[in-house]
Coordinates of C-alpha atoms and ligand atoms in Angstrom, one line a residue:
X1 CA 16.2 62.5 1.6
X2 CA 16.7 58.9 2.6
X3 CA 13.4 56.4 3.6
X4 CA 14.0 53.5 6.1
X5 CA 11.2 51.1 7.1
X6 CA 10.5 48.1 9.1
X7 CA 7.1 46.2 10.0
X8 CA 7.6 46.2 14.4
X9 CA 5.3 48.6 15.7
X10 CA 7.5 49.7 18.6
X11 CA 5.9 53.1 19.9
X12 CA 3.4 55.6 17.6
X13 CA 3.4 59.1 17.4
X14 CA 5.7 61.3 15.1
X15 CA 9.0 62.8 16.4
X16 CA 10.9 65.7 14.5
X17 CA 14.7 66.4 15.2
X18 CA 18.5 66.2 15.7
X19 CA 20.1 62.3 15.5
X20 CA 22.6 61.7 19.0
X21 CA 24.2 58.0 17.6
X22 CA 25.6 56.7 20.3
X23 CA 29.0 55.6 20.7
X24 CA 29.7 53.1 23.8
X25 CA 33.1 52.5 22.8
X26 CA 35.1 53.8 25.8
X27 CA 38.1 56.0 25.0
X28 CA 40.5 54.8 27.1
X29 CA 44.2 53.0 26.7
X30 CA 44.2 50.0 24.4
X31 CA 44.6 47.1 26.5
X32 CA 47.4 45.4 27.2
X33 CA 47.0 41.2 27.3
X34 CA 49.2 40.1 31.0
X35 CA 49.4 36.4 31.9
X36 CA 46.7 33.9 32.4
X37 CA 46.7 34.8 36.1
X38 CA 46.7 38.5 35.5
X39 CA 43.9 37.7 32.9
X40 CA 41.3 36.0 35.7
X41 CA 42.1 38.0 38.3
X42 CA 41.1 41.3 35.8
X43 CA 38.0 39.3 34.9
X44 CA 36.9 38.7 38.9
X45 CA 37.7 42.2 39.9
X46 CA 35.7 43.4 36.9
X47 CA 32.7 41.3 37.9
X48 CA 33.1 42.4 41.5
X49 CA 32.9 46.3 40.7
X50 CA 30.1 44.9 38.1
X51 CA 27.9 43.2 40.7
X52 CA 28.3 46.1 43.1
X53 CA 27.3 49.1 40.7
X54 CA 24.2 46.6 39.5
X55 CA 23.8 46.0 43.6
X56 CA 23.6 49.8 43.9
X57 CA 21.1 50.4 41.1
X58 CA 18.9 47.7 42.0
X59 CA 17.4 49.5 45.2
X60 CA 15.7 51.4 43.0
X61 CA 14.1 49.0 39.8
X62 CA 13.2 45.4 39.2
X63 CA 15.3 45.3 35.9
X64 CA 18.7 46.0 38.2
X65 CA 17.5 43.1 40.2
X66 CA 17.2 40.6 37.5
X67 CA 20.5 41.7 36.3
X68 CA 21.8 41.1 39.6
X69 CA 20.6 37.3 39.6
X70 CA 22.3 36.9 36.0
X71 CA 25.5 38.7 36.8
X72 CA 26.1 36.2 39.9
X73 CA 25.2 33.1 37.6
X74 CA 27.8 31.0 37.5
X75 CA 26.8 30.5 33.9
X76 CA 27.9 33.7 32.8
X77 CA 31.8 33.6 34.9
X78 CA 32.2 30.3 33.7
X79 CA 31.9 31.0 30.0
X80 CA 34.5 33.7 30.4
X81 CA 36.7 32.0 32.4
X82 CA 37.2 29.2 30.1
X83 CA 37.8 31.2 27.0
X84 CA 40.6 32.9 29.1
X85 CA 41.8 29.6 29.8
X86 CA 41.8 28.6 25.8
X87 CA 44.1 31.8 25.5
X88 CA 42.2 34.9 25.1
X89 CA 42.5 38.0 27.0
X90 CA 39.8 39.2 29.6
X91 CA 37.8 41.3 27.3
X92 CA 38.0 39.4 24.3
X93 CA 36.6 36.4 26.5
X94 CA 33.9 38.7 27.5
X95 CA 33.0 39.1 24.0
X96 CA 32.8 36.0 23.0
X97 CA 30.8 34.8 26.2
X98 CA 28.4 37.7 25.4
X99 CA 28.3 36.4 22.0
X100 CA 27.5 32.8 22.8
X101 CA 25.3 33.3 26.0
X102 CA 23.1 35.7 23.7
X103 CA 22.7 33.6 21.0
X104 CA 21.4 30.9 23.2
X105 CA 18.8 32.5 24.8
X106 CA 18.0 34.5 21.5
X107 CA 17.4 30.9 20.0
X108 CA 14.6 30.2 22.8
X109 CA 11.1 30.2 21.0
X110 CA 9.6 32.7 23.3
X111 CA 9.4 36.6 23.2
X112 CA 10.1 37.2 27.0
X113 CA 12.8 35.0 27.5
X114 CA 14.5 35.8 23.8
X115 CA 14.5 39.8 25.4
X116 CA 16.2 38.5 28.2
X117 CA 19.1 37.9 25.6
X118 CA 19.3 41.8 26.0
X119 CA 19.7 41.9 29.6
X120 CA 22.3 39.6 28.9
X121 CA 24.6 41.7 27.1
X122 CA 23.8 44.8 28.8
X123 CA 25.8 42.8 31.8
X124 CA 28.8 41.8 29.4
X125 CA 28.8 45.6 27.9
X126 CA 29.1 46.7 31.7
X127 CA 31.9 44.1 32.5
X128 CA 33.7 44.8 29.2
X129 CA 33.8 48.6 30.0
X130 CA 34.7 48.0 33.9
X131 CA 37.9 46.1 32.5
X132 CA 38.8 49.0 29.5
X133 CA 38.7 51.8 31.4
X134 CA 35.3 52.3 33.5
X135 CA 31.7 52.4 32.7
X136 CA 31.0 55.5 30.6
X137 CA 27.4 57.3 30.3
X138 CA 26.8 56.7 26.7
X139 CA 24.4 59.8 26.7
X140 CA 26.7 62.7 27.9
X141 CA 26.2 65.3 25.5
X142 CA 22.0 64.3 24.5
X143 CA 20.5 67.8 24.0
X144 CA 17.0 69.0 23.9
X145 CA 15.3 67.6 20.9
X146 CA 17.3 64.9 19.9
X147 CA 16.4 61.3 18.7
X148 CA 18.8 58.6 20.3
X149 CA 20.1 56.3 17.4
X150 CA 21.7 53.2 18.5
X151 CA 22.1 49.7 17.1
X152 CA 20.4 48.3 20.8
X153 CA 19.3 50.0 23.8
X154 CA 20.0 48.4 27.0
X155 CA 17.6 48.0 30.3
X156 CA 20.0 50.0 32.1
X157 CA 20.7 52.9 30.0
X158 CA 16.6 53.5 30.9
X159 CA 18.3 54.8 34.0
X160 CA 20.8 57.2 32.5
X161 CA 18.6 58.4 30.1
X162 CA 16.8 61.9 30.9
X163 CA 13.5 61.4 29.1
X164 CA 12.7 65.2 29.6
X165 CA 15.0 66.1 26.6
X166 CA 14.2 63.3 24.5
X167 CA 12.3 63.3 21.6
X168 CA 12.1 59.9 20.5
X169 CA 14.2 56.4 19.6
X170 CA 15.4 54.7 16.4
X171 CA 17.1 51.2 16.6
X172 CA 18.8 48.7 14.6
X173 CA 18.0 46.3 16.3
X174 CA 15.2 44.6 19.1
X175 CA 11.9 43.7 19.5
X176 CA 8.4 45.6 20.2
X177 CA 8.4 43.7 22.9
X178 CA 11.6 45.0 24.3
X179 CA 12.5 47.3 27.6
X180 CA 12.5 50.4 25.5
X181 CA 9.6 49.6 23.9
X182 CA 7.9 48.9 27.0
X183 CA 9.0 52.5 28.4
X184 CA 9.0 54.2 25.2
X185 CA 4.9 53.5 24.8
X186 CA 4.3 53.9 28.4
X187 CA 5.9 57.2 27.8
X188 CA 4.6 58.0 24.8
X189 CA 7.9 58.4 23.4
X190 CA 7.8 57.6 19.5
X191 CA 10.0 54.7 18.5
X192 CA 11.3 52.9 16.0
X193 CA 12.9 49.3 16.6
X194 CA 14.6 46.6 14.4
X195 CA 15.4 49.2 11.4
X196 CA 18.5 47.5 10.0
X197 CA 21.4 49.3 8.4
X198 CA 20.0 52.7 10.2
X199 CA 23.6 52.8 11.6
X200 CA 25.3 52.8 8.2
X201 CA 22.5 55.8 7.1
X202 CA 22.9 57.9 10.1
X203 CA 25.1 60.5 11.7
X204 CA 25.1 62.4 14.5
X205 CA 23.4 66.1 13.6
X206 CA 21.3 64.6 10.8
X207 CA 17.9 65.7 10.9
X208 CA 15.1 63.0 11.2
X209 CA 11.5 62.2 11.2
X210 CA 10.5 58.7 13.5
X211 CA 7.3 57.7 12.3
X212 CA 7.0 55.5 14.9
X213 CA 3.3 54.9 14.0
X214 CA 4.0 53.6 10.7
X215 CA 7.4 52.2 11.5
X216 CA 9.4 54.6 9.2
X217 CA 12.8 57.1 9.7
X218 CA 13.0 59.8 6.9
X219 CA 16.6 61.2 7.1
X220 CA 17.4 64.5 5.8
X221 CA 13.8 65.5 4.9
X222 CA 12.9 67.7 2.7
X223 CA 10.8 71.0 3.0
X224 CA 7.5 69.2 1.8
X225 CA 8.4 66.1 3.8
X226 CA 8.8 68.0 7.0
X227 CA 5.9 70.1 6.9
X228 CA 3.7 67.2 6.1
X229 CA 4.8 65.4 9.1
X230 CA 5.4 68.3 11.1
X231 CA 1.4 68.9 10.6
X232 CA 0.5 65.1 11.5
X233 CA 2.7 65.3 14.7
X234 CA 0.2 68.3 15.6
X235 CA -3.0 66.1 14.8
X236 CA -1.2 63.5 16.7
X237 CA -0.6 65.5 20.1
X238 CA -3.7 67.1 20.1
X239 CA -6.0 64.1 20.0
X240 CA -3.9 62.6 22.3
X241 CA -4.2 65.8 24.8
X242 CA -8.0 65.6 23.7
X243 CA -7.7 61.7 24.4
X244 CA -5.8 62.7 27.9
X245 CA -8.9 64.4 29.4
X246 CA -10.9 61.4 29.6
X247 CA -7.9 59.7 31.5
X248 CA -9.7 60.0 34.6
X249 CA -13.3 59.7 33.4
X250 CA -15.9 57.3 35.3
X251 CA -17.7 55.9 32.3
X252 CA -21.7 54.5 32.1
X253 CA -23.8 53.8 30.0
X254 CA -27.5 53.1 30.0
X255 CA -26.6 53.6 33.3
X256 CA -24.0 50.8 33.8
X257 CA -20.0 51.4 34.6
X258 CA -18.0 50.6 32.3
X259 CA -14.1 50.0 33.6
X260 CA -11.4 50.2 32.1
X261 CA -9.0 48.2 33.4
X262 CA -5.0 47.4 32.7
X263 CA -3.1 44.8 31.9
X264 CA 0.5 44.8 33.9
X265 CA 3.6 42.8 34.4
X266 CA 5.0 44.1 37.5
X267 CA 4.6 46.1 40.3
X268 CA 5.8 49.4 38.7
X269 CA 3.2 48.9 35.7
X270 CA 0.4 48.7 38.2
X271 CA 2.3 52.0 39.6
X272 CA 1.9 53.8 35.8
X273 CA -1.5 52.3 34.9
X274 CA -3.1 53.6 38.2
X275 CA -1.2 57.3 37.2
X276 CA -2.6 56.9 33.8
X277 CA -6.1 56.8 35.2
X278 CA -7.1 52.9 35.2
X279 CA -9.6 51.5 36.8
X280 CA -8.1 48.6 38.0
X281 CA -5.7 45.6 37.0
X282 CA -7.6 43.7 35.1
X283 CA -4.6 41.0 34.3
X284 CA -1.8 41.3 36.3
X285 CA 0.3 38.3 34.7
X286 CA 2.5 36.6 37.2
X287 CA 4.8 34.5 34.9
X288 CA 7.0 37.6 35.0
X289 CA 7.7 36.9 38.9
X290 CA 9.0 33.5 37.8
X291 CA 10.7 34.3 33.9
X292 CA 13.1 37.3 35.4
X293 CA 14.2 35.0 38.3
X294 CA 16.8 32.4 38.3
X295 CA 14.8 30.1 40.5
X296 CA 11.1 29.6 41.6
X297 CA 10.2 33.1 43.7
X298 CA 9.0 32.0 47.0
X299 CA 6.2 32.2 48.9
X300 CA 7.1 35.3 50.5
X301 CA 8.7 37.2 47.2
X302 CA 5.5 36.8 45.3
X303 CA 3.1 38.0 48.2
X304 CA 5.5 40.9 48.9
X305 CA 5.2 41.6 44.9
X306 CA 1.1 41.0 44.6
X307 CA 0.8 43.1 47.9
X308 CA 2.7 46.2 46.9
X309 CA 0.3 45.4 43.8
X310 CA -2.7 45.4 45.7
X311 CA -1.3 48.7 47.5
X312 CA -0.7 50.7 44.4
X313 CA -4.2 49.6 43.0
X314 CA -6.0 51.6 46.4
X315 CA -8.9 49.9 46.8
X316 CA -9.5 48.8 43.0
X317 CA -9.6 45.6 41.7
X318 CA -6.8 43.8 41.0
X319 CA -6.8 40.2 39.0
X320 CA -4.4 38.0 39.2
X321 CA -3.5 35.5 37.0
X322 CA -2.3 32.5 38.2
X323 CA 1.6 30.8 36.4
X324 CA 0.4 31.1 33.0
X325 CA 3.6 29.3 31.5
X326 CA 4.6 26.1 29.4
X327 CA 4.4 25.0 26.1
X328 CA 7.5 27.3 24.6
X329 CA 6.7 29.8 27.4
X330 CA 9.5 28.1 29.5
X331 CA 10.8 28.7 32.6
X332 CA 14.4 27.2 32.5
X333 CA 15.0 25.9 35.8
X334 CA 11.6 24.1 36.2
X335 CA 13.0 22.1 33.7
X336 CA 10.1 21.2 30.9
X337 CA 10.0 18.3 28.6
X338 CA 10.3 19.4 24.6
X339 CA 6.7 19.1 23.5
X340 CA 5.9 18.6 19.4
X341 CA 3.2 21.3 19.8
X342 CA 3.8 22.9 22.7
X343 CA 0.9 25.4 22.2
X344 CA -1.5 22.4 22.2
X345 CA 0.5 20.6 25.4
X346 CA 1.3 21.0 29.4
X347 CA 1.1 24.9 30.0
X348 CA -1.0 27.0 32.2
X349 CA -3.6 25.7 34.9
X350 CA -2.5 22.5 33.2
X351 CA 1.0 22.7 34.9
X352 CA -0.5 24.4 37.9
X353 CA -2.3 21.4 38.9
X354 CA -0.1 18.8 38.7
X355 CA 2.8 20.8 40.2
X356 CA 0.9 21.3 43.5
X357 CA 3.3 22.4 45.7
X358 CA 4.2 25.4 43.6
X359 CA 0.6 26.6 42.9
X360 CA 0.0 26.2 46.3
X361 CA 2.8 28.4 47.1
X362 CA 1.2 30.6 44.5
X363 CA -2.8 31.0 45.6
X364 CA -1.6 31.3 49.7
X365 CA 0.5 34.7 48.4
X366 CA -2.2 35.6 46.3
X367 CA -4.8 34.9 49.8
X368 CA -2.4 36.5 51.7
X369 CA -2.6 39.5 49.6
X370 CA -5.9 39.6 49.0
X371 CA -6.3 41.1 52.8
X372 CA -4.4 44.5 51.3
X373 CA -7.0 45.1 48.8
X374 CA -9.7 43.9 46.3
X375 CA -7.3 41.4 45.1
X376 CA -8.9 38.7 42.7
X377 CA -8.1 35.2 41.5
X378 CA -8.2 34.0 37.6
X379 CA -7.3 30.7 36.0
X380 CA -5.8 30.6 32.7
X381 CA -6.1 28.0 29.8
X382 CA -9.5 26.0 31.6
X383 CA -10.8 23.9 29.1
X384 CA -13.0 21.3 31.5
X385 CA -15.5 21.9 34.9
X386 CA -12.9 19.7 36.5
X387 CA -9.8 21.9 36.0
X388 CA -12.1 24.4 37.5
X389 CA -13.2 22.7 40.4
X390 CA -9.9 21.5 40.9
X391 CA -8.3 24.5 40.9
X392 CA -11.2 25.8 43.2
X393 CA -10.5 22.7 45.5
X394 CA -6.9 23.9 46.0
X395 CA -8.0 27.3 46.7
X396 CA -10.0 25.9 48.7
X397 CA -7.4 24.1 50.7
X398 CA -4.8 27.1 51.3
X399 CA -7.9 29.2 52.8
X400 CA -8.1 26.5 55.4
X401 CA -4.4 26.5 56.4
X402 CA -4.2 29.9 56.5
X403 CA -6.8 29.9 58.9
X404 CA -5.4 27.5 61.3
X405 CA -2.0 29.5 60.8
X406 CA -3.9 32.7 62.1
X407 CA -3.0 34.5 58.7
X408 CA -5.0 37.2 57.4
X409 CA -7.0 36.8 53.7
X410 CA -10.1 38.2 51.8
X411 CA -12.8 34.9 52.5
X412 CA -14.9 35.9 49.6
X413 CA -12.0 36.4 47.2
X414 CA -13.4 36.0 43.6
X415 CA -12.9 33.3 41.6
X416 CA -12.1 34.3 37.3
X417 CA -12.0 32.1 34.1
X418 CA -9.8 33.2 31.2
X419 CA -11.8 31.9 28.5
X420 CA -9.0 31.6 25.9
X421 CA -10.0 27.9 24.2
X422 CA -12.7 26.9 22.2
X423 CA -14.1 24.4 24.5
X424 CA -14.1 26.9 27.5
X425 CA -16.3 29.0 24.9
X426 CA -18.8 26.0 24.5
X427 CA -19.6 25.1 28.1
X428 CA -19.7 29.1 28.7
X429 CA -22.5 28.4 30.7
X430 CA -21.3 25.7 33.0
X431 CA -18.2 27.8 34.0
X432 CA -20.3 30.8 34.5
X433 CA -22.3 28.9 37.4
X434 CA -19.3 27.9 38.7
X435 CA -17.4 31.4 39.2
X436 CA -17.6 34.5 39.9
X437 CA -16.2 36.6 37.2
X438 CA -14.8 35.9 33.3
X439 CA -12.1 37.4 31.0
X440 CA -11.7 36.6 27.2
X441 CA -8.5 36.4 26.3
X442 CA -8.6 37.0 23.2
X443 CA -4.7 36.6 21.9
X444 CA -5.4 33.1 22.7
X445 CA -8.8 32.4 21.3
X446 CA -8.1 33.7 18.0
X447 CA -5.7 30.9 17.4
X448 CA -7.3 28.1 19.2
X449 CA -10.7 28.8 17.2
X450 CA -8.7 29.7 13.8
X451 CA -6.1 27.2 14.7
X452 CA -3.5 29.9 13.1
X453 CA -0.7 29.8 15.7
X454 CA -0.2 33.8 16.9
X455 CA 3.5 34.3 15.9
X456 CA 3.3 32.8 12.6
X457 CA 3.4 35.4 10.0
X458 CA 2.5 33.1 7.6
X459 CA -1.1 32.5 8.8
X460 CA -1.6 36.1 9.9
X461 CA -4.5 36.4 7.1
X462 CA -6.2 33.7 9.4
X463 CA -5.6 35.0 12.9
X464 CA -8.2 37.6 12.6
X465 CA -10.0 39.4 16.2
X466 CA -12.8 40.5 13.8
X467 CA -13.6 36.8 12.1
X468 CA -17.6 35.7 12.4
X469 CA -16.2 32.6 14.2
X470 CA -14.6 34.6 16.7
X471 CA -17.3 37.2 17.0
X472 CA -19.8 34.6 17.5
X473 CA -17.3 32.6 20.4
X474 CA -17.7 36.2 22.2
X475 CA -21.1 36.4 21.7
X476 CA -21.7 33.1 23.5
X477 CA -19.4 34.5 26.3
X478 CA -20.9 37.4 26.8
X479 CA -24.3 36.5 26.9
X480 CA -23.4 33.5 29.0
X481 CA -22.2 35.8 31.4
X482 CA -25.0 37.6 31.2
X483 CA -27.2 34.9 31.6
X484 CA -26.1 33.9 34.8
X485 CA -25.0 37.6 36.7
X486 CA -21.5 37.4 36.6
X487 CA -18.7 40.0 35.0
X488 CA -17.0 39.6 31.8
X489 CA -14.4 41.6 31.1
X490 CA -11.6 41.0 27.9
X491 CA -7.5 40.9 28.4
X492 CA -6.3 40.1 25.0
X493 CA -5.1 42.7 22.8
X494 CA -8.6 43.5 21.4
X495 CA -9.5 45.4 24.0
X496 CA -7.1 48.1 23.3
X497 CA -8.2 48.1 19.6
X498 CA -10.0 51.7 19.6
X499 CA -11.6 50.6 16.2
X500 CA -13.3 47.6 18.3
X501 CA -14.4 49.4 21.1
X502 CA -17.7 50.4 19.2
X503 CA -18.4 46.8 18.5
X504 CA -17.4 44.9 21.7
X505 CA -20.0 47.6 23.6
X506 CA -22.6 46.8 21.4
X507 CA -22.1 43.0 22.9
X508 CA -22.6 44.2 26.5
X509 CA -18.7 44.3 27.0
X510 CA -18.2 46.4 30.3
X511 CA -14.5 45.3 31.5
X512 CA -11.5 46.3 29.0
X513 CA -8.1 45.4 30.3
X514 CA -5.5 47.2 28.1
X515 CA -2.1 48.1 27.7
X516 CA -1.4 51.1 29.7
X517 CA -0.4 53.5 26.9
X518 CA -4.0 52.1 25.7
X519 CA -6.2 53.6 28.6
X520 CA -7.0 57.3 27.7
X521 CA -7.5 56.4 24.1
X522 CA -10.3 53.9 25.1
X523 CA -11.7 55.8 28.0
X524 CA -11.8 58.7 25.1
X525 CA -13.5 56.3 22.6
X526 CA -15.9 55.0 25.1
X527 CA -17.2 58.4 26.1
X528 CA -17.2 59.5 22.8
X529 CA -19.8 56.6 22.3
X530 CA -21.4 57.7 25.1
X531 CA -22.1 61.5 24.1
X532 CA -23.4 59.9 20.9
X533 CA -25.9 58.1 22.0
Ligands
PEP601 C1 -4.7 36.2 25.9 O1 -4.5 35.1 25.6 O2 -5.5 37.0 25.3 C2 -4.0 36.8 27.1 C3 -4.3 38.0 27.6 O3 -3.1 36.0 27.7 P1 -1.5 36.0 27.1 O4 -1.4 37.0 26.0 O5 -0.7 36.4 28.3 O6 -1.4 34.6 26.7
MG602 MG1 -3.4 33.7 26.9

């Protein structure tokens, strides 16, 4: 019996079985270096048949349509084509390019974009096959019960994989913040990510146990091991099947609903969180229109996007955040100056407000698709009244042109506050008589009021949801809220914290926006509240 562990939380819940380690080497002819010529024109009909198969999957999911704008960047061809020129064959250029163009965006100091380092190779593991023999389905062969072990999973193998047979995911390498991640907790498929050397531990047939709640892989269990976990992966299922009933569950107390909304990315989120049973979108964050394109997404694009949201959400709210980017949240081709402390500099409502074009481009898609539902507008990072009434001002503005354009939009769309800084926290008050509706954001807040920056391991000790000088700063924004007869909900990862549910009710919190794997577990710990009171 062999122990592996690693500190990412990628996906909880305990999965028993049979190891399938993936092999994506293709079994085909070795390959045969031809002249410089032979070697581009390989490359370019590899990258045709490339673009077309990506072409084909994209009718059917956003990731294929990201990877279509990367695969047609002239970044990517002109990286291979000059390492063929230096001498090396097609698919050795490939690899290098893979190798360098991943390693850049790896370097970039920001989760989202860093994952995009994935979708990066995913397109050079597709050209690379197309030129040695064909794309193969890496999964031919998966059976019931098994656990895939590879060193990375790719966006697109999320459409060759058959979820119905799987049993969960153990990888060398990636993030929790990465596409299988993303799907594996949405799915509540256990996982286990960034586990190095798993490759060098496991075969295919061995028996395993992913822990993916405690980030742990036993391999080759023994009798005492398995029965142990066997027995916690029943306590596991059947809460959640208990937790699954209250899915759908309108929650009060004293009489007062309490939502529970989700937080989402993209259309298809808002798709899952409505099937999980939320109550609304309570942050749909828009950056990800903008990080998974190559340029700015127009006017059109984004209301097509927010509209489709505003469709799936059926008459429920649905907030959406303005461009909550800067800082090292960059967006490449907007073309940022380096900052010494980017957290502290030009992002968010910030950038909205002095790129005016852009955000107006933003709030008349948002308007326009605030006529397809209860679609509603929030403002991230405001620290002053002015930013607000600023921001308001703009608002303000596209209602009037879309008026005299004849264009369709909700008149009395309401108007949010993210309260994510200290000083939005003090003058609590002010805001709240100057919109309609508030959400703490507490991811934010913790390190603004502990100044412990949130991806710093080192200060982790200090970045702490449950501190006194946080608990106080949601105190004041509660009660604000109260105070003046506006809604506060809370965004951050708190809210999804079952063991702060408790705690955050007792405050008068009636909004939670969570992660969508999140929902039944805090619909199930709000009504539990509820039948004991
Ligand atoms: C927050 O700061 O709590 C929040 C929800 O925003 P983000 O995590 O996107 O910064
Ligand atoms: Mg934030």
């Amino acid at each position: 019996m062999r122990l592996l562990e690693t500190s990412v939380r990628a996906s909880e819940g305990i999965a028993v079985g049979r190891a399938f380690v993936v092999n994506r080497c293709n079994d085909s002819q070795p390959y045969e270096k031809g002249s410089l010529e032979q070697e581009h024109t390989r490359f370019e009909q590899a990258l045709t048949l490339s673009h077309e198969q990506i072409e084909q999957l994209a009718t059917d999911s956003e990731i294929f349509a990201a990877h279509l704008e990367i695969v047609d960047d002239p970044m990517l061809s002109d990286a291979v084509t000059a390492h063929i020129d230096e001498g090396l064959s097609a698919p050795e250029a490939v690899a290098v390019a893979s190798e360098e163009l991943g390693a850049m965006f790896e370097a970039i100091d920001d989760e989202y974009l860093a994952a995009r380092a994935t979708d990066v190779k995913d397109i050079f593991v597709r050209i690379a096959a197309n030129l040695t023999g064909g794309v193969k389905n890496p999964f031919e062969g998966v059976e019931d019960g098994d656990i895939i072990v590879d060193s990375e999973l790719f966006p697109s193998d999320m459409a060759l994989l058959d979820f119905a047979k799987i049993r969960g995911f153990v990888t060398a390498e990636g993030s929790a913040t990465s596409h299988v991640c993303i799907i594996a907790r949405n799915l509540s498929v256990p996982a286990v990510v960034g586990l190095k050397g798993v490759l060098e531990q496991v075969k295919s047939g061995d028996k395993l146990i992913v822990d993916g709640s405690g980030g742990r892989v036993v391999i080759d269990p023994d009798m005492a091991t398995l029965d142990e976990y066997k027995l916690q992966e029943l306590n596991y299922k059947a809460l959640q099947a208990e937790q699954q009933q209250s899915a759908t569950a309108e929650i009060y107390r004293n009489g007062e609903r309490i939502y529970v909304f989700a937080n989402a990315g993209s259309v298809e989120d808002v798709e899952r969180a409505m099937a999980a049973g939320a109550d609304g979108i309570g942050l749909f964050r828009s950056e990800f229109l903008y990080m998974q394109s190559a340029t700015e997404p127009t006017e059109q694009q984004q209301y097509e996007a927010y509209a489709a949201a505003a469709r799936a959400c059926d008459g429920k709210p649905l907030i959406i955040r303005t461009l909550d980017i800067g800082g090292d949240k960059a967006v490449p081709y907007l073309g940022f100056p380096k900052e010494d402390n980017p957290f502290l500099g030009w992002r968010a409502i910030r950038v909205s407000l002095e790129c005016r074009e852009m955000f107006c481009r933003q709030l008349r898609a948002i308007l326009r698709a605030s006529a397809e539902g209860d679609v509603r507008v929030m403002f991230p990072m405001i620290t002053t009244l002015e930013e607000l009434a600023e921001a308001k001002c703009v608002l303000e503005q596209c209602k009037a042109e879309l008026t005299a354009e004849g264009v369709a939009y909700r008149e009395d769309i309401k108007v949010g506050v993210m309260i994510e800084t200290p000083a939005a926290v003090l003058i609590a008050d002010i805001l709240a008589a100057n919109c309609d509706f508030f959400s703490i954001g507490t991811n934010d807040l913790v390190q603004y009021i502990m100044a412990a920056d949130r991806a710093n391991a080192k200060v982790a000790n200090l970045y702490n949801p449950y501190s006194q000088a946080v608990q106080r700063a949601r105190e004041m924004v509660i009660s604000a809220a109260d105070r003046a007869g506006i809604e506060c909900g809370m965004c951050g990862e708190l809210a999804s914290d079952s063991q702060a549910t408790e705690l955050l009710l007792d405050m008068h919190l009636r909004e939670y926006s969570v992660n969508i794997g999140a929902i039944s577990k805090i619909k199930y710990q709000l009504n539990k509240n509820q039948n004991e009171e």
